[in-house]
GROMACS .gro file of C-alpha atoms in nm:
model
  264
    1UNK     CA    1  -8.868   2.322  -5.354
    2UNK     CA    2  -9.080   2.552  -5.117
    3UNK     CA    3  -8.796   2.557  -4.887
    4UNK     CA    4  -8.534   2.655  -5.139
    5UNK     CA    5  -8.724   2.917  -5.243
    6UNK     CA    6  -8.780   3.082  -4.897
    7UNK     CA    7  -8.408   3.045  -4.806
    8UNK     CA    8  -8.305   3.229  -5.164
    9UNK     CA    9  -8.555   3.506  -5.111
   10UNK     CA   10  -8.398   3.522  -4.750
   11UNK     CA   11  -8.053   3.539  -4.825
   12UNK     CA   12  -8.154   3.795  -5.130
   13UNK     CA   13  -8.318   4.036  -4.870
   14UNK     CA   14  -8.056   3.996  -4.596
   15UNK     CA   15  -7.809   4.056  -4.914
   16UNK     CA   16  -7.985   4.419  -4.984
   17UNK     CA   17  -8.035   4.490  -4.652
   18UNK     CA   18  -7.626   4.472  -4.533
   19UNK     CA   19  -7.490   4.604  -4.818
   20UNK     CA   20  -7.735   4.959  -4.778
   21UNK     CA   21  -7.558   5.207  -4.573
   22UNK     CA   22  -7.646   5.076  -4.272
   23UNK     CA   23  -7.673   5.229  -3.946
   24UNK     CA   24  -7.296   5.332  -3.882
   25UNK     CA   25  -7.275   5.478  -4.226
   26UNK     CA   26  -7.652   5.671  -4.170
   27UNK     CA   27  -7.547   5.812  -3.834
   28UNK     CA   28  -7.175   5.886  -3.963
   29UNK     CA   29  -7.282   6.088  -4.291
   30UNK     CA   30  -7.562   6.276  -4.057
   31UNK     CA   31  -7.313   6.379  -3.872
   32UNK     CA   32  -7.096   6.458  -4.127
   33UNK     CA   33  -7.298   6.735  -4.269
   34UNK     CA   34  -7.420   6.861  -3.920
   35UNK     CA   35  -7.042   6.942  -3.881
   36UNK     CA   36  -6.989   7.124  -4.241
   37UNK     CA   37  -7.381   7.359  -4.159
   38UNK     CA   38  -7.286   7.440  -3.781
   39UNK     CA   39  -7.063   7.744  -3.889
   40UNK     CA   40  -7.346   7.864  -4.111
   41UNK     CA   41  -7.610   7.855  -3.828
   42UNK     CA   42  -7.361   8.043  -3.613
   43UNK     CA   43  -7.313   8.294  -3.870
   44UNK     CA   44  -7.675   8.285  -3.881
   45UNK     CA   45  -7.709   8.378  -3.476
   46UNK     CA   46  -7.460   8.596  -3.488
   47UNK     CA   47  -7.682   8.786  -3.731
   48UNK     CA   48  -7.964   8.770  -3.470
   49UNK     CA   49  -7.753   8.902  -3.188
   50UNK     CA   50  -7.680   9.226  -3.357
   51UNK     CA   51  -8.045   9.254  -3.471
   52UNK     CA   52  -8.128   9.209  -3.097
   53UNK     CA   53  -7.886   9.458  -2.994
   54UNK     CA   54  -8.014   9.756  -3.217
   55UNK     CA   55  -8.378   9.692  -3.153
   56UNK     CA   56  -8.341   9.675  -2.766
   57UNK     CA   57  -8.184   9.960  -2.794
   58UNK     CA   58  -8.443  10.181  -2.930
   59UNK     CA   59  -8.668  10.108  -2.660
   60UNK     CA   60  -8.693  10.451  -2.434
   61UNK     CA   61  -8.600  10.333  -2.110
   62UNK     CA   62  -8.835  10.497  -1.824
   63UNK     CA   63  -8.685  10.794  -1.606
   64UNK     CA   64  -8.766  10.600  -1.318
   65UNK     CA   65  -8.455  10.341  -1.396
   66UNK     CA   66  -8.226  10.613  -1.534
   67UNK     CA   67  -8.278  10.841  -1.232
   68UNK     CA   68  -8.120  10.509  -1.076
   69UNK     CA   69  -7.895  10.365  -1.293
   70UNK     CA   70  -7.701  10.433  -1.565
   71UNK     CA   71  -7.874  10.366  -1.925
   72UNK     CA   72  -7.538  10.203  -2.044
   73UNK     CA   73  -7.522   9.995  -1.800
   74UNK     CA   74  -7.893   9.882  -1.812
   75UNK     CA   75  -7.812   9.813  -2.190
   76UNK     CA   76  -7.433   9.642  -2.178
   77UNK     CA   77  -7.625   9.398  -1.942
   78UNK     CA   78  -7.916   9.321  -2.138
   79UNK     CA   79  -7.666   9.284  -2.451
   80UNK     CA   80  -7.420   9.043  -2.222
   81UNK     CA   81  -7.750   8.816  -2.147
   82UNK     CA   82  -7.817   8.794  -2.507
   83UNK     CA   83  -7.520   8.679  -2.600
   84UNK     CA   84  -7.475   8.419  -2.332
   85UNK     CA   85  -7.832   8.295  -2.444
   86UNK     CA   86  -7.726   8.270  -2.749
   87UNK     CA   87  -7.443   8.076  -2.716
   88UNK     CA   88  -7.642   7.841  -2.544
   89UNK     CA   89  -7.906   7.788  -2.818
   90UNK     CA   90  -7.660   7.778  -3.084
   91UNK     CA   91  -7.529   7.427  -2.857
   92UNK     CA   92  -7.820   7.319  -2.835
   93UNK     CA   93  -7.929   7.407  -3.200
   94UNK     CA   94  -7.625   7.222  -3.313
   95UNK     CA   95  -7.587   6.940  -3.100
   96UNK     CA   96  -7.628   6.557  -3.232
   97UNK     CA   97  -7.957   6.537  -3.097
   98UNK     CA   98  -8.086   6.809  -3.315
   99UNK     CA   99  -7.895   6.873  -3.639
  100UNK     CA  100  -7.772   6.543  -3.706
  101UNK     CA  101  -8.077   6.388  -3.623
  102UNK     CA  102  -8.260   6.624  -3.837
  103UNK     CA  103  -8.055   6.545  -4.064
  104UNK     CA  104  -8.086   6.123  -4.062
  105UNK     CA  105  -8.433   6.175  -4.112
  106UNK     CA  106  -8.457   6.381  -4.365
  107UNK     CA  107  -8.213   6.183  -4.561
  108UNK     CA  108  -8.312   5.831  -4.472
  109UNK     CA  109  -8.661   5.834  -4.325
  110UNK     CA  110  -8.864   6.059  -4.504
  111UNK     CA  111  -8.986   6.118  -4.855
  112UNK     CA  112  -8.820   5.960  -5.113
  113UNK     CA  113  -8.499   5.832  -4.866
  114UNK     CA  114  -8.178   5.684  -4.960
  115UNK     CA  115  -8.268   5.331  -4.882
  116UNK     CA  116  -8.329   5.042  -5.094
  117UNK     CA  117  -8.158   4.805  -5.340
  118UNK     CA  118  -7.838   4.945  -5.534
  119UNK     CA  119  -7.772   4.657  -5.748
  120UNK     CA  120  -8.063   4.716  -5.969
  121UNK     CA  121  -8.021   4.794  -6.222
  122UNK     CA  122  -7.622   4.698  -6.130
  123UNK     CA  123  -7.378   5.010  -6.173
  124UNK     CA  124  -7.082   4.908  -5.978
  125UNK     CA  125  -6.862   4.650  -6.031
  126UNK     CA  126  -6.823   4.565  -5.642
  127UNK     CA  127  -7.097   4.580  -5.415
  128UNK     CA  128  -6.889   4.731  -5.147
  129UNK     CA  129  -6.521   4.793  -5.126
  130UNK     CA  130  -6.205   4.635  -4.880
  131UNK     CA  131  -6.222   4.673  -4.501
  132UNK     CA  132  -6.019   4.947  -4.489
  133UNK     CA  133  -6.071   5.101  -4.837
  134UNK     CA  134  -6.343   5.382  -4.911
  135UNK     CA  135  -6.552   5.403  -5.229
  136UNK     CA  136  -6.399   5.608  -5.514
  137UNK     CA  137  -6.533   5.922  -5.679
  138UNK     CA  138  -6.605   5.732  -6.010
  139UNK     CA  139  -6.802   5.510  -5.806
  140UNK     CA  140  -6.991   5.814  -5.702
  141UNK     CA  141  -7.046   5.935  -6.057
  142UNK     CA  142  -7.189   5.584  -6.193
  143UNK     CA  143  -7.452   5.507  -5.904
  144UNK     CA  144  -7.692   5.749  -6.084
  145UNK     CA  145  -8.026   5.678  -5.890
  146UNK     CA  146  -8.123   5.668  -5.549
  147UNK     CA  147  -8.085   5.413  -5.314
  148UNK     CA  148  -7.898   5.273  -5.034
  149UNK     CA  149  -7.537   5.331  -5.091
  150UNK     CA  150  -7.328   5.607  -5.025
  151UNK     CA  151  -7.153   5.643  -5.365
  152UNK     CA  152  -7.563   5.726  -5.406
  153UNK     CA  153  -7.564   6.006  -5.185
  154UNK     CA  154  -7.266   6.101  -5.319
  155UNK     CA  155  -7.434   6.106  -5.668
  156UNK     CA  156  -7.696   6.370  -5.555
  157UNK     CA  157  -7.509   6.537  -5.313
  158UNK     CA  158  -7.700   6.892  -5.437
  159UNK     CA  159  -8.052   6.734  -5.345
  160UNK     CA  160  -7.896   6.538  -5.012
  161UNK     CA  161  -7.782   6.964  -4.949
  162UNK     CA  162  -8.124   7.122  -5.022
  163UNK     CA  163  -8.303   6.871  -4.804
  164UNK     CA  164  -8.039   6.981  -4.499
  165UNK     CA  165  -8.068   7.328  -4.570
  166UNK     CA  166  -8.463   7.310  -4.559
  167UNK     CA  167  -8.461   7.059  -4.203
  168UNK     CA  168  -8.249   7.376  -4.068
  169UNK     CA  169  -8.450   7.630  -4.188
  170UNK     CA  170  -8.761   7.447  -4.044
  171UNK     CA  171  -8.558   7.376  -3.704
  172UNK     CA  172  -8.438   7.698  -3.671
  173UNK     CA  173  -8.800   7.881  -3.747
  174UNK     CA  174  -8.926   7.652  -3.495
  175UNK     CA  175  -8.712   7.731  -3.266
  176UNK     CA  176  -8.816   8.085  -3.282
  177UNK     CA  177  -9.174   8.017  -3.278
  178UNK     CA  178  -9.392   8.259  -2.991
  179UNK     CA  179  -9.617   7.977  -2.954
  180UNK     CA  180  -9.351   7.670  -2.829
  181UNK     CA  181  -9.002   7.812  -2.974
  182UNK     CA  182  -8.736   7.731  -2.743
  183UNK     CA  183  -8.538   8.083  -2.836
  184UNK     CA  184  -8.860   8.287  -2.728
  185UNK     CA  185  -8.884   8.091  -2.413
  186UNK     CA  186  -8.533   8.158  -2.319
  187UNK     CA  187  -8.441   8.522  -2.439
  188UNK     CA  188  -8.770   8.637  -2.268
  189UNK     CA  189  -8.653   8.484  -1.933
  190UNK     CA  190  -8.317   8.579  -1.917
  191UNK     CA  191  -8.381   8.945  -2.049
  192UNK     CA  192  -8.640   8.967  -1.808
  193UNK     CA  193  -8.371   8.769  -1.510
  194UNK     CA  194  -8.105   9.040  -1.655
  195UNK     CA  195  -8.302   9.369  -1.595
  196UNK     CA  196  -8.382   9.261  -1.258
  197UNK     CA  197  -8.040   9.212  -1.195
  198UNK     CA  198  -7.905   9.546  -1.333
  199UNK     CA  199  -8.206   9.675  -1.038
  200UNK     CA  200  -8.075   9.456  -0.803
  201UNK     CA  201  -7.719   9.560  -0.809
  202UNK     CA  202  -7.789   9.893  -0.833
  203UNK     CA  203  -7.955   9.849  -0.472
  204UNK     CA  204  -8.311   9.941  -0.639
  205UNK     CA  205  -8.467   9.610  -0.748
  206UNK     CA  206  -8.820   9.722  -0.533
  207UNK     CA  207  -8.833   9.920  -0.837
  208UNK     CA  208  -8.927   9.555  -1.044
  209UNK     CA  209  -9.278   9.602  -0.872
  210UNK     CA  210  -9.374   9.938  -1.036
  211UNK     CA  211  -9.548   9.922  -1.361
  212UNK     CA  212  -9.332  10.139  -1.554
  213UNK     CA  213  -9.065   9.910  -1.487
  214UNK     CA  214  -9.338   9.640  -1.622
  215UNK     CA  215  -9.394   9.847  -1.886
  216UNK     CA  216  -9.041   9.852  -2.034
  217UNK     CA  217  -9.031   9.505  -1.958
  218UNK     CA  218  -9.273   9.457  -2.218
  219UNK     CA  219  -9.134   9.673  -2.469
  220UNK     CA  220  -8.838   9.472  -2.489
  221UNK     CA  221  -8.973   9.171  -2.501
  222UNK     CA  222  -9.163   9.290  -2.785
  223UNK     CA  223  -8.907   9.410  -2.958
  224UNK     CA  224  -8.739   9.106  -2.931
  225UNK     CA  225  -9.012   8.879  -3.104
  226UNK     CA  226  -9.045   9.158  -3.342
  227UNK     CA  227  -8.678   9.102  -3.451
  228UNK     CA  228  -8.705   8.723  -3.408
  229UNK     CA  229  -9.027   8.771  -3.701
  230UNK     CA  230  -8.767   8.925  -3.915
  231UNK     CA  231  -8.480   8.700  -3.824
  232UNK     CA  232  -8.708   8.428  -3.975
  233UNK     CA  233  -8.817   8.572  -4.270
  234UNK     CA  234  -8.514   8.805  -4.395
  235UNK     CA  235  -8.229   8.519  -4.304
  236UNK     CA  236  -8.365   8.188  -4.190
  237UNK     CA  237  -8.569   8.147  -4.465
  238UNK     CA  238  -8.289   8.226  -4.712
  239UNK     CA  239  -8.053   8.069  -4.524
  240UNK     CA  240  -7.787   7.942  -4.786
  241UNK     CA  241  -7.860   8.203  -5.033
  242UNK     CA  242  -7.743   8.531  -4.953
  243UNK     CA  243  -7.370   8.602  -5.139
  244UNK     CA  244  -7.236   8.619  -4.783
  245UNK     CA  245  -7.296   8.274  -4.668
  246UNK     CA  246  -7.165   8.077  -5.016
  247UNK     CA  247  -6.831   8.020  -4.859
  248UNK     CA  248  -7.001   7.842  -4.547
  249UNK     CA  249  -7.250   7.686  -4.728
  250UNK     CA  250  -7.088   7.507  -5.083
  251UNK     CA  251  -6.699   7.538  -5.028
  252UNK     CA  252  -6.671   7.200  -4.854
  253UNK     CA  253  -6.824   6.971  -5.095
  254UNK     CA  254  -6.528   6.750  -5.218
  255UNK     CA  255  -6.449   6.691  -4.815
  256UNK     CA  256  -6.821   6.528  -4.778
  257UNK     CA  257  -6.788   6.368  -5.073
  258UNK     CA  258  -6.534   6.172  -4.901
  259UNK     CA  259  -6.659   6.158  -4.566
  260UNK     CA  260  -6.940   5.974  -4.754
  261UNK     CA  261  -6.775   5.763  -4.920
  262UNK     CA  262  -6.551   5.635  -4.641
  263UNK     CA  263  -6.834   5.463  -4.499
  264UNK     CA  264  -6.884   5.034  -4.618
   0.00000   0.00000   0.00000
């Protein structure tokens, strides 16, 4: 009788366990919405290199360089580095290993995540559908409380949205932290790497040891934390919100819907 018992409960638990969207289905539907928010975190960036590009720009630039070389130049350099550096963080910022992943745990590992038992109470009338077939909307609309499924995450698609929007909003103000934040790290080298070069081409770069040279230096890099402050509170924080970014942000619902449910 014992026995019996332990091999029900076993097959019960190894039941729930398979039919939860396991880890093909997690890592699919991560990646899923990682592809729908890239566009909005390069619109996002984009927004930060023009905000870059003004504030640079007010930044008096000694005589000592512009007896030397030409203030345009010194500038369409610094702007060309930017750029490039932001490219590469919006890879980076984007790539599986951040996004996605930010998104699988946010979704399945932390509070309150889609895991568990779907078939109680039971709302479907299959527990999963055909090889070949995906889960229908109406399956989405019945399974009305959380748990393992994807026709569950389809359900509360708005909530499985917020909790995306806030990982990238937390990634992204990370990111431009001037304690660790990789986008301080690497916009203060390579602005730093670009005005030397500008020197160096113009045959002057002994003037990177005088300390009005180090002086501007600072400025910039100043201004660009300063702007990276604002960056985070003006747009990453309301990333999502602002009229401009609805299009990026909520137009693409019924396609996730299905990319969800595709998955057994």
């Amino acid at each position: 009788m014992l026995l019996n018992k332990i091999v029900l409960f076993v097959a019960a638990s190894f039941t729930s366990v398979v039919l939860a969207c396991e880890m093909d289905c997690r890592r699919g539907v991560s990646k899923g919405f990682a592809e729908f928010y890239t566009p909005v975190v390069r619109d996002i960036v984009d927004n930060l290199n023009s905000q870059l590009t003004k504030s640079i720009a007010k930044v008096t630039v000694p005589s000592i360089i512009t007896n030397e070389v030409d203030k345009s130049e010194l500038l369409e350099d610094l702007e060309t580095s930017i750029e490039s550096s932001l490219e590469s963080f919006i890879t980076v910022a984007t790539s599986q290993s951040k996004l996605a992943e930010g998104f699988y745990q946010v979704i399945f590992n932390e509070e309150l995540p889609y895991k568990g038992d779907c078939n109680n109470p039971k709302r479907l009338t299959r527990k999963m559908p055909p090889a070949g077939e995906s889960w229908t909307l109406e399956e989405c609309q019945k399974m009305d409380y959380r748990c393992g499924n994807p026709p569950s995450i389809c359900h509360f698609l708005d909530d499985v949205k917020q909790r995306c929007i806030g990982r990238m909003r937390r990634q992204l103000t990370e990111h431009a932290s001037y304690d660790n934040g990789a986008l301080v790290r690497t916009l203060v080298r390579d602005t730093r790497k670009s005005i030397y070069g500008t020197l160096s081409n113009n045959a002057v770069g002994k003037l990177t040891e005088d300390t009005q040279v180090d002086n501007y230096i600072t400025k910039v890099i100043s201004a660009i934390i300063q702007t990276l402050d604002y960056w985070v509170t003006d747009d990453v924080r309301h990333l999502c919100e602002k009229p401009s970014q609805t299009e990026l942000c909520n137009s693409w619902d019924d396609e996730i819907k299905k990319e969800i449910l595709k998955w057994p």
